[in-house]
Tab-separated table of C-alpha atoms in Angstrom:
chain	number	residue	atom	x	y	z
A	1	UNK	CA	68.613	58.703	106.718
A	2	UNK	CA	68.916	62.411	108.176
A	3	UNK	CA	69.511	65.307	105.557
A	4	UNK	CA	72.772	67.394	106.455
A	5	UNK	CA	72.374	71.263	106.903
A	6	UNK	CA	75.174	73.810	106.278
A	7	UNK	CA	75.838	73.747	109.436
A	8	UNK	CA	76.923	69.695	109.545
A	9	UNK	CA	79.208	70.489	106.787
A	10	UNK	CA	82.625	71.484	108.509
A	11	UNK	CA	83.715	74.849	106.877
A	12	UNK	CA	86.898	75.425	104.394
A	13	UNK	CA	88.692	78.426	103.476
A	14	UNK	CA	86.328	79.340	100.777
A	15	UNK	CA	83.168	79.317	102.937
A	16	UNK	CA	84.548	81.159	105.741
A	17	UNK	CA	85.550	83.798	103.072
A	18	UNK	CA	82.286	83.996	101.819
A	19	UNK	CA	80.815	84.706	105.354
A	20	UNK	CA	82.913	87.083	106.113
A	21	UNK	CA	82.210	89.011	102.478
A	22	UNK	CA	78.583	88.590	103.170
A	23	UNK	CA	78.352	90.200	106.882
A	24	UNK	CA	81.125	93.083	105.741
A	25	UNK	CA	84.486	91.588	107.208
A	26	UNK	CA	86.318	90.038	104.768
A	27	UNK	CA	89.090	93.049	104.705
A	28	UNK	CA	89.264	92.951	108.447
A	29	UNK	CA	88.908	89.797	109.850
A	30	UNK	CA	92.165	88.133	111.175
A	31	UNK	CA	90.459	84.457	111.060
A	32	UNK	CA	89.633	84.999	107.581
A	33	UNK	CA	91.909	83.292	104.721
A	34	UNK	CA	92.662	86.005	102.860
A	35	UNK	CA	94.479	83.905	100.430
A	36	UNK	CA	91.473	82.823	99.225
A	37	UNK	CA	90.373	86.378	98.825
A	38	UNK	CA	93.126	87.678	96.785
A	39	UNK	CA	92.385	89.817	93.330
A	40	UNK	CA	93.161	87.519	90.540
A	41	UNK	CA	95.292	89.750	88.182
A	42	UNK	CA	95.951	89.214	84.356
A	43	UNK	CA	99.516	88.936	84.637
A	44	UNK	CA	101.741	87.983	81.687
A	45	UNK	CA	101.729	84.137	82.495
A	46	UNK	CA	98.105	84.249	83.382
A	47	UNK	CA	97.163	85.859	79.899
A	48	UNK	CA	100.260	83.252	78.000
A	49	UNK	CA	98.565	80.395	79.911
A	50	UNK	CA	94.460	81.513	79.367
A	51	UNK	CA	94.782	82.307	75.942
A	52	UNK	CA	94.880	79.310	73.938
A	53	UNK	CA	92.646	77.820	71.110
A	54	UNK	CA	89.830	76.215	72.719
A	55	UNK	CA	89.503	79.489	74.766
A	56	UNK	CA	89.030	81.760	71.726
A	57	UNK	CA	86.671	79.607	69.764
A	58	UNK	CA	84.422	79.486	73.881
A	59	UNK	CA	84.007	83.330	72.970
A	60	UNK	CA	82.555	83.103	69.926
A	61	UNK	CA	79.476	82.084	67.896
A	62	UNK	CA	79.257	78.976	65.213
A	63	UNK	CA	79.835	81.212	61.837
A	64	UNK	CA	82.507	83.194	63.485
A	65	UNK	CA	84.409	80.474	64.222
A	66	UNK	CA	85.107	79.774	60.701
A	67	UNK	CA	86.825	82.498	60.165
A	68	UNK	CA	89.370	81.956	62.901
A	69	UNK	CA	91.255	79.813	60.441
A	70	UNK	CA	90.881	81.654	57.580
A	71	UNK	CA	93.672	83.456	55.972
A	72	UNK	CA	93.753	87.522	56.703
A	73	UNK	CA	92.386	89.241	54.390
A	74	UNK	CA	95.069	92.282	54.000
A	75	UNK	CA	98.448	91.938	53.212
A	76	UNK	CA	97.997	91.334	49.618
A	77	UNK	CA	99.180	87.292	49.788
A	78	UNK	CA	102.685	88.481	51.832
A	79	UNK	CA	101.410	86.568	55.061
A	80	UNK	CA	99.510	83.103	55.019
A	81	UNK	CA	98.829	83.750	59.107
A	82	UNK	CA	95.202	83.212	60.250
A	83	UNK	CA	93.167	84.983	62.464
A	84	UNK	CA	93.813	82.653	65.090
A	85	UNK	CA	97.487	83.042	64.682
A	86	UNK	CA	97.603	86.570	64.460
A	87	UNK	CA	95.305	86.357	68.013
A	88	UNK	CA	97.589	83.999	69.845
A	89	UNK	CA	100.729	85.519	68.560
A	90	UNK	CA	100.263	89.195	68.835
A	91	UNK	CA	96.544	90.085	69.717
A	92	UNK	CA	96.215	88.086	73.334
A	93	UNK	CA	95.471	91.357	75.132
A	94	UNK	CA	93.236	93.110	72.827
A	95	UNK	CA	90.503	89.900	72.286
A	96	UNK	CA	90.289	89.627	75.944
A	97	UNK	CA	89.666	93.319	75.996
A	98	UNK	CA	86.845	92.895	73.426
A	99	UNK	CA	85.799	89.739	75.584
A	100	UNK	CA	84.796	91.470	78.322
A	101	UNK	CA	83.275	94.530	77.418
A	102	UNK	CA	81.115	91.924	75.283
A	103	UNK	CA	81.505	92.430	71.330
A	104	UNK	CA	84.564	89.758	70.916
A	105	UNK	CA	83.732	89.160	67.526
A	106	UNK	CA	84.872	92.868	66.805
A	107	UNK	CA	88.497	91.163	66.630
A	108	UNK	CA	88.295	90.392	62.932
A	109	UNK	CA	87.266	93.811	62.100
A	110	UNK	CA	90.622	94.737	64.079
A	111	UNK	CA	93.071	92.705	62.823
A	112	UNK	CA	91.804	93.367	59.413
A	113	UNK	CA	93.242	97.078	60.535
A	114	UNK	CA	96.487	95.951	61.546
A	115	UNK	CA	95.571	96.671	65.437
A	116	UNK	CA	97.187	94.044	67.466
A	117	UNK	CA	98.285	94.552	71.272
A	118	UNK	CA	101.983	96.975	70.609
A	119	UNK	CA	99.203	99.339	70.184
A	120	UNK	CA	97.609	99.310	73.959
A	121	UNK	CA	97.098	101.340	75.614
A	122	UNK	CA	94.452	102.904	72.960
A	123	UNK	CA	93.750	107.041	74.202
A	124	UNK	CA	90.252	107.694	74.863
A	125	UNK	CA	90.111	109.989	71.606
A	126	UNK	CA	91.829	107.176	69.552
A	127	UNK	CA	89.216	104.218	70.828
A	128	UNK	CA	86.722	105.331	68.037
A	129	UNK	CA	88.921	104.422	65.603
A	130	UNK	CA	88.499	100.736	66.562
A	131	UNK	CA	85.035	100.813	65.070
A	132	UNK	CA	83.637	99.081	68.080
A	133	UNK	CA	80.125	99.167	67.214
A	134	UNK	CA	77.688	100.138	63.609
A	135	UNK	CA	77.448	103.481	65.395
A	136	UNK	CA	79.661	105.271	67.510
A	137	UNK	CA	79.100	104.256	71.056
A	138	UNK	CA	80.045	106.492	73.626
A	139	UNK	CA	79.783	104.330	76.263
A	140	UNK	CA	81.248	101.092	74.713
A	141	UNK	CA	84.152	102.903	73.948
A	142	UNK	CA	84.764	104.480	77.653
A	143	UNK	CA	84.308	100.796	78.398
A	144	UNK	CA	87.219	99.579	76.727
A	145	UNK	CA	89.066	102.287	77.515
A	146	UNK	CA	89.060	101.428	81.498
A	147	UNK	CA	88.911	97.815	80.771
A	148	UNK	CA	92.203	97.771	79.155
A	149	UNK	CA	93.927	98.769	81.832
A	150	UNK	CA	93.178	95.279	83.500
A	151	UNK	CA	95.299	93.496	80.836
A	152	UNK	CA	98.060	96.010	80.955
A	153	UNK	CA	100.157	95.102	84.199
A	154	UNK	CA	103.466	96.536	84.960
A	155	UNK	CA	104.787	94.266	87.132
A	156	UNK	CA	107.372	95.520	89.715
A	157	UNK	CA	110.489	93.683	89.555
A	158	UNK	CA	113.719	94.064	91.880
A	159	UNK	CA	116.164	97.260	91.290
A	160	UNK	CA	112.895	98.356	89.184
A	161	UNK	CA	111.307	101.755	89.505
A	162	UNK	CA	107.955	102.340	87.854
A	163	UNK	CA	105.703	105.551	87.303
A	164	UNK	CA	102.291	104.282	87.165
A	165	UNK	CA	99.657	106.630	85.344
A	166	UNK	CA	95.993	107.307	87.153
A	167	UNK	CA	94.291	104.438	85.057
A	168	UNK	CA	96.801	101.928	85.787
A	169	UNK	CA	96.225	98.997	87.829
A	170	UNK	CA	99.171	97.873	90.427
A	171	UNK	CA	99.319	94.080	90.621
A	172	UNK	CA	99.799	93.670	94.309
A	173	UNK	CA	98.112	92.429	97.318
A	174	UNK	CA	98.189	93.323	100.547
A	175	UNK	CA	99.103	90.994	103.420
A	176	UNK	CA	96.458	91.079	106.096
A	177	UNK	CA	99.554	90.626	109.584
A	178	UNK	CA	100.254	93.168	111.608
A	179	UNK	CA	104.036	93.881	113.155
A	180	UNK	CA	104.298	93.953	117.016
A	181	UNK	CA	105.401	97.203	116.764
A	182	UNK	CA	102.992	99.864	116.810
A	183	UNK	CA	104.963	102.192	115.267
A	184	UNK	CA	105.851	100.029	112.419
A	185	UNK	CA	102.229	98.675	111.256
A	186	UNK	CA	101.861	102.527	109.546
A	187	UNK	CA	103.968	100.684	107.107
A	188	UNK	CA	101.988	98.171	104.907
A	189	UNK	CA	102.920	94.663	103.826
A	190	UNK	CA	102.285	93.485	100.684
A	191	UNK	CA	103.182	90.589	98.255
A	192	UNK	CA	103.210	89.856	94.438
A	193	UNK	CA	100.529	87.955	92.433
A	194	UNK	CA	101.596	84.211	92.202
A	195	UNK	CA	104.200	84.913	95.464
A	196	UNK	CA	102.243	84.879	98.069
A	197	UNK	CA	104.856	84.032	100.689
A	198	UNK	CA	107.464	86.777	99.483
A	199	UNK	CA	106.440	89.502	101.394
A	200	UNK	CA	107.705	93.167	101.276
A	201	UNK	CA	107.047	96.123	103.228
A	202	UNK	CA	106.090	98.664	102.166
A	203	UNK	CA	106.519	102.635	103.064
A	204	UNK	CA	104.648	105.607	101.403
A	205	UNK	CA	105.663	109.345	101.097
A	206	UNK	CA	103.599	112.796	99.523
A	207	UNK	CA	105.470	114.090	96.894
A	208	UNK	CA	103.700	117.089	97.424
A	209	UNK	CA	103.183	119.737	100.949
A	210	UNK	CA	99.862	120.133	100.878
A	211	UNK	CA	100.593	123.729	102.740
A	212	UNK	CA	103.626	125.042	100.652
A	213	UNK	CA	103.138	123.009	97.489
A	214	UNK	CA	106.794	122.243	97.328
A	215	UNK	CA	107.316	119.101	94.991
A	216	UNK	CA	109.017	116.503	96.456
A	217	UNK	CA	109.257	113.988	93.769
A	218	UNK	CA	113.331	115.106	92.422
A	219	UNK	CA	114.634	114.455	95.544
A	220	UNK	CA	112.512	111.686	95.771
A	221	UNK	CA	113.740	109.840	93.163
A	222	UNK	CA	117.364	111.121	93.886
A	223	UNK	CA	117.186	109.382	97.351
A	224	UNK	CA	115.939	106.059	96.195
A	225	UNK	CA	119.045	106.308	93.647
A	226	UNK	CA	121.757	106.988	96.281
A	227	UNK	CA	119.442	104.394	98.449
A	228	UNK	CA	120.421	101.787	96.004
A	229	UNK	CA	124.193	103.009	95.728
A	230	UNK	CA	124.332	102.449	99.712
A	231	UNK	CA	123.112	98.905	99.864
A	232	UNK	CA	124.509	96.872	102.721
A	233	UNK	CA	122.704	93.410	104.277
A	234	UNK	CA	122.553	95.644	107.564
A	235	UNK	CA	120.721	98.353	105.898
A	236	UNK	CA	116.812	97.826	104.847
A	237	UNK	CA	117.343	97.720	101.160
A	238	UNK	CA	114.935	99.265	98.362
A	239	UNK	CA	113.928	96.463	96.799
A	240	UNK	CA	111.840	98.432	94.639
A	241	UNK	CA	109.818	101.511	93.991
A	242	UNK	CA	106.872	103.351	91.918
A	243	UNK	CA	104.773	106.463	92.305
A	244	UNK	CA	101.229	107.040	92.061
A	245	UNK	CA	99.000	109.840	91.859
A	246	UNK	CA	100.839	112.120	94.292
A	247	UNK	CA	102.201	109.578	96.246
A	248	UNK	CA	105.996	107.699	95.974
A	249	UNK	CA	106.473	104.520	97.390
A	250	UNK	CA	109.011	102.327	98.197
A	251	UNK	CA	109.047	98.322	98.833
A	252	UNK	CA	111.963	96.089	101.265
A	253	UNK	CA	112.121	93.013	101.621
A	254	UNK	CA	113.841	93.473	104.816
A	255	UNK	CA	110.636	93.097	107.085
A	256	UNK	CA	110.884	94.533	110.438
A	257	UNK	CA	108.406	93.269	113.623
A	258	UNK	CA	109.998	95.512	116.001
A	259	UNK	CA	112.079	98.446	116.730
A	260	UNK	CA	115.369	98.216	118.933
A	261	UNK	CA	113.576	100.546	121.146
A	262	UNK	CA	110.352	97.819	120.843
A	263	UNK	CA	112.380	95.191	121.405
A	264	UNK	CA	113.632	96.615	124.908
A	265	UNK	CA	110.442	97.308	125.807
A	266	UNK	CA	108.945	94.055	124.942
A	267	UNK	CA	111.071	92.583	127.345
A	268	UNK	CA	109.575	89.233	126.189
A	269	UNK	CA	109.986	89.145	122.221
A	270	UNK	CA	108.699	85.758	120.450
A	271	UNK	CA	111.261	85.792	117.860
A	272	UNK	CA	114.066	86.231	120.839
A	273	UNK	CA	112.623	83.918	123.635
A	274	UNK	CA	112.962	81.112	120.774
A	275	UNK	CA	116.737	81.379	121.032
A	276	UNK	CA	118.157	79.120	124.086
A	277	UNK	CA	118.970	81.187	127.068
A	278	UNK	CA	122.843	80.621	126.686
A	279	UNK	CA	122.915	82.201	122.598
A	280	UNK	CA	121.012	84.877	123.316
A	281	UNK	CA	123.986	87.191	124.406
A	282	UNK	CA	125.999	86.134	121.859
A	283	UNK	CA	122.865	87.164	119.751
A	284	UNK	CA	123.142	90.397	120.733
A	285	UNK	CA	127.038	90.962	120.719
A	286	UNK	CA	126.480	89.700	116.679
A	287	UNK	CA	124.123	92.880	116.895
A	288	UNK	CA	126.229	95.281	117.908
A	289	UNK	CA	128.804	94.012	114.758
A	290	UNK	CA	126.621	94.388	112.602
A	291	UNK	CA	125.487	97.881	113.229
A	292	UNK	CA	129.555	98.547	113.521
A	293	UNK	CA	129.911	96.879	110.099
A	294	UNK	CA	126.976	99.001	108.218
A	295	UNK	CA	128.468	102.487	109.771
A	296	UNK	CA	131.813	101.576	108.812
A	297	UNK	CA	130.818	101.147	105.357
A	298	UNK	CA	128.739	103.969	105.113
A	299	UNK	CA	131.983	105.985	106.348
A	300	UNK	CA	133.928	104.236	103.729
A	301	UNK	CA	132.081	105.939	101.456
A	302	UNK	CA	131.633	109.235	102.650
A	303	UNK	CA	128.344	109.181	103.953
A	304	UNK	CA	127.452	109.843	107.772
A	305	UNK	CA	124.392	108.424	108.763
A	306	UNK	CA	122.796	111.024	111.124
A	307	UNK	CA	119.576	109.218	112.326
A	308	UNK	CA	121.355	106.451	114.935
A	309	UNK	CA	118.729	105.981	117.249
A	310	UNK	CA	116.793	102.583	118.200
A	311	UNK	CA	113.521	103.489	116.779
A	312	UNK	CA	115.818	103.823	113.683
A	313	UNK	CA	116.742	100.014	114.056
A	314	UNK	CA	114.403	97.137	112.750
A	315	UNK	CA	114.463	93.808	113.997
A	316	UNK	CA	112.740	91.124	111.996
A	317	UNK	CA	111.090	87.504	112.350
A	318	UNK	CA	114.640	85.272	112.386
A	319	UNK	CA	116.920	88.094	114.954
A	320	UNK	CA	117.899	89.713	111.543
A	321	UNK	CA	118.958	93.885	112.174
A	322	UNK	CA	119.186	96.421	110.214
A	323	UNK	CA	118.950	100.334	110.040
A	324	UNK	CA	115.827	101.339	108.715
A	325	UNK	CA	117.383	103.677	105.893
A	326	UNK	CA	120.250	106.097	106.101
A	327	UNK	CA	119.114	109.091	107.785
A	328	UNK	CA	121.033	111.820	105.643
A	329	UNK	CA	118.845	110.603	103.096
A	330	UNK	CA	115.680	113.193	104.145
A	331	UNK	CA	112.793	111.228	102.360
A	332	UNK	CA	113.233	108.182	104.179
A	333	UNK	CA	112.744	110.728	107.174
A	334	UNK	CA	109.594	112.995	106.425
A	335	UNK	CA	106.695	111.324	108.534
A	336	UNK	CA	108.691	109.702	111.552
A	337	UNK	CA	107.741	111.186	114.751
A	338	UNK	CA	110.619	110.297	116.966
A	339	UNK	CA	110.400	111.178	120.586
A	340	UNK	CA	112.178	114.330	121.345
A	341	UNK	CA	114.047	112.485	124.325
A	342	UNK	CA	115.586	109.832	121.807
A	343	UNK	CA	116.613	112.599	119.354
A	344	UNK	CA	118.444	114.614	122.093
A	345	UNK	CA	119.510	111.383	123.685
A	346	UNK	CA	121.533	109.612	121.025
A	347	UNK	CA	122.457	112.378	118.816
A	348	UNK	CA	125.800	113.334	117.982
A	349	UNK	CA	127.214	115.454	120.465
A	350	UNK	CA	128.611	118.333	118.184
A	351	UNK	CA	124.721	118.360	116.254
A	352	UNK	CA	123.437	119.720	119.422
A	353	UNK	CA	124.805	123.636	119.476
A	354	UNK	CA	124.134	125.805	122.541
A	355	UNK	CA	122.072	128.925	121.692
A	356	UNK	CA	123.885	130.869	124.215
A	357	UNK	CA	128.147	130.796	124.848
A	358	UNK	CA	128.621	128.934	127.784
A	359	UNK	CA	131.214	131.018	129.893
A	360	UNK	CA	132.575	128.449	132.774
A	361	UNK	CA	133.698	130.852	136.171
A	362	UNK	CA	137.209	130.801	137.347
A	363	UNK	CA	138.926	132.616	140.068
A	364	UNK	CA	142.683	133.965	139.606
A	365	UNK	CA	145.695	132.135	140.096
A	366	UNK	CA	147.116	131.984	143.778
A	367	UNK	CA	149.960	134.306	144.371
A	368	UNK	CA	152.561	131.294	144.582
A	369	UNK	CA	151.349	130.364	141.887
A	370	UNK	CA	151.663	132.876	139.597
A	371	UNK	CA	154.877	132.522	137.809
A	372	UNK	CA	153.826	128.796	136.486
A	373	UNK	CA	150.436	130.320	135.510
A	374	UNK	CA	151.961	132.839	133.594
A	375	UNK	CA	154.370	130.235	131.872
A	376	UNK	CA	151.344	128.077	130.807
A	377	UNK	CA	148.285	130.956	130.063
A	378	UNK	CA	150.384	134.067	129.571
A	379	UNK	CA	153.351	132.924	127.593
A	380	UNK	CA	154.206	136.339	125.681
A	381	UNK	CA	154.460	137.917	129.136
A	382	UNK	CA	156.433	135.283	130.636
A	383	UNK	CA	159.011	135.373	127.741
A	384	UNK	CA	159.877	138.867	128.490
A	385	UNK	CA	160.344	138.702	131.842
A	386	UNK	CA	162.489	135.620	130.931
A	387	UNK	CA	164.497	135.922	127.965
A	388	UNK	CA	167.137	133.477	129.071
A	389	UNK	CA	164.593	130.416	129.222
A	390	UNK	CA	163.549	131.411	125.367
A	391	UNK	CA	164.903	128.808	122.947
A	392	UNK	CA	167.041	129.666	120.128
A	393	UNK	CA	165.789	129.087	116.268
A	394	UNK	CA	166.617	125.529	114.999
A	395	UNK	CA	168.463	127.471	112.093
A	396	UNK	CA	171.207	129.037	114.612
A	397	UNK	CA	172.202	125.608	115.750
A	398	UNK	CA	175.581	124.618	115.114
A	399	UNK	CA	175.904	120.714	115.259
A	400	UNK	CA	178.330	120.150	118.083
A	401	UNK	CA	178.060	122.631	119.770
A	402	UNK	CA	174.649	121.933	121.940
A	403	UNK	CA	174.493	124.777	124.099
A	404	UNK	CA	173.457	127.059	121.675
A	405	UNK	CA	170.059	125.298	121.522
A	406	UNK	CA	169.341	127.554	124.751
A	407	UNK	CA	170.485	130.853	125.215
């Protein structure tokens, strides 16, 4: 009987991940199964479903454990909860804290101070006060300090707008699939921990000019809010957004592959040759109503949208369109680079003002037809020379008697 190698053994997901970890590809690889690379975050049904009995009694040594059902020992006799209730009712967070950075059984000593997880996140001058160690350690406290962070997930939800702080950890992943579009694939794609087939995109702006130092992040937030007033299913919605460090983002679950200007230059698009021959121009006649239909009810309400150009318009997987954002909103526009010929091209006529009067050349009447010029340029000096064609004030007129409308 021959003994199998690796190399008999026909590869899964996991394996290939692990190769391409190993030889420094796993974050670029497009073979690789990224699903089975993805961060595994603590999010609140994670924690809810990880921290149960049998887990908390794992983490600890034989004469701990009986105190876990022991009844706590402040409180005077007003509470007969345990330890173990007061950890899987209000202290999930903090023992898994004390879990990692390795000193679980300091969770007595904790709950016999009242701490329990309302009080996360602990400040780094406040972590002493846990009593972490005999001594004070320095370093064990930093420790829990940046380890708490992993248990304290803000989770993005839709409508939702989120400020994270520097420690904070975002629970998202990013999507390793590139748009056709070149100029979209600046834009990331991303999905949520547990949803890994919801996927958003995803578009970053500085809240800050690095030259000027001009702040960004009022009208920033302004935007998304009149954003959100403006939604329409022909306008890529914000889903979401959150800033971080010096950086705002937003998230749509409108997911463009191309550009209308893409599209046309494709010639060939995947999504579009799927359609039978004989749809596809009813296809695009739908396209043109819906564009009709979002600008009408931007008008409705006042708004002009400013920015209608085709590298403005996404097109996504299923022959959905939409307009990337309203263009008189300017933070959707800082950091396109639109090509000066499509700016000139399909902007409004009366945005584009001459720098110079434009004075058009005429020559003078001919002399036959002078008299008719005068009547229809020059009408003060035709009226004197013709007082009798002049018409008479409505006020003067006498009803029945019609010739005094002329005099």
């Amino acid at each position: 009987m021959g003994t199998r190698s690796y190399a008999d053994v026909p590869p899964t997901a996991a394996t290939i991940a692990l190769n391409a970890y190993i030889f420094g590809f796993g974050g670029h690889s497009l073979v690789t199964p990224h699903a089975t690379l993805k961060h595994l975050w603590w999010t609140d049904h994670r924690i809810q479903a990880k921290i149960t009995r049998p887990f908390v009694i794992s983490k600890l040594r034989g004469e701990e454990r009986e105190f876990l059902d022991k009844q706590l020992a402040f409180g005077e006799g007003l509470t007969d909860d345990t330890y173990m209730e007061w950890i899987l009712d209000r202290a999930k967070r903090l023992f898994l804290i004390l879990a990692e950075i390795g000193v679980p059984d300091q969770i007595f000593g904790c709950i016999d101070d009242s701490w329990d997880d309302d009080d996360l996140p602990v400040s780094m001058e406040n972590v002493k006060n846990l009593e972490l160690a005999y001594d004070n350690d320095d370093e064990l406290n930093k420790k829990f300090y940046e380890t708490q962070f992993v248990y304290l997930l803000r989770e993005l939800r839709m409508g939702a707008h989120i400020d994270y702080g520097p420690n904070e950890h975002i629970p998202m992943d990013y999507v390793n699939t590139l748009p056709p579009a070149v100029s979209l694939q600046v834009w990331d794609r991303i999905s949520f921990p547990g949803r890994p087939d919801s996927i958003f995109m995803r578009r970053k702006y500085a809240l800050t000019d690095k030259e000027t130092g001009q702040s960004f992040r009022q009208s920033f937030v302004q935007d998304i809010r009149q954003a959100n007033a403006l939604r329409h299913e022909h306008i890529a919605n914000v889903w979401a957004s959150y800033t971080s460090e010096d950086s705002g983002y937003i998230l749509s679950d409108f997911v463009g592959e191309h550009t209308l200007s893409t599209f046309i230059d494709h010639r060939t698009p995947m999504q579009f040759m799927r359609i039978p021959v004989a749809q596809r121009p009813a296809l695009l006649l739908e396209w043109i109503h819906c564009l009709s239909d979002a600008l009408a009810f931007l008008h409705h309400r006042g708004t002009a949208h400013a920015a209608i150009r085709p590298s403005n318009i996404l097109i996504d997987h299923n022959n959905h369109i939409a307009f990337a954002d309203v263009g008189a909103l300017r933070t959707f526009q800082r950091g396109k680079k639109p090509q000066k010929t499509e700016t000139y091209d399909y902007a409004a006529p009366e945005s584009q003002v001459s720098k110079a009067p434009i004075v058009v050349p005429s020559s003078p009447p001919a002399a036959k037809d002078e008299l008719e010029y005068e009547r229809l340029f020059d009408r003060p000096i035709y009226w004197q020379q013709h007082p009798e064609q002049q018409l008479v004030p409505y006020s003067a007129h006498q009803p029945g008697n019609l010739s005094t409308l002329h005099g």
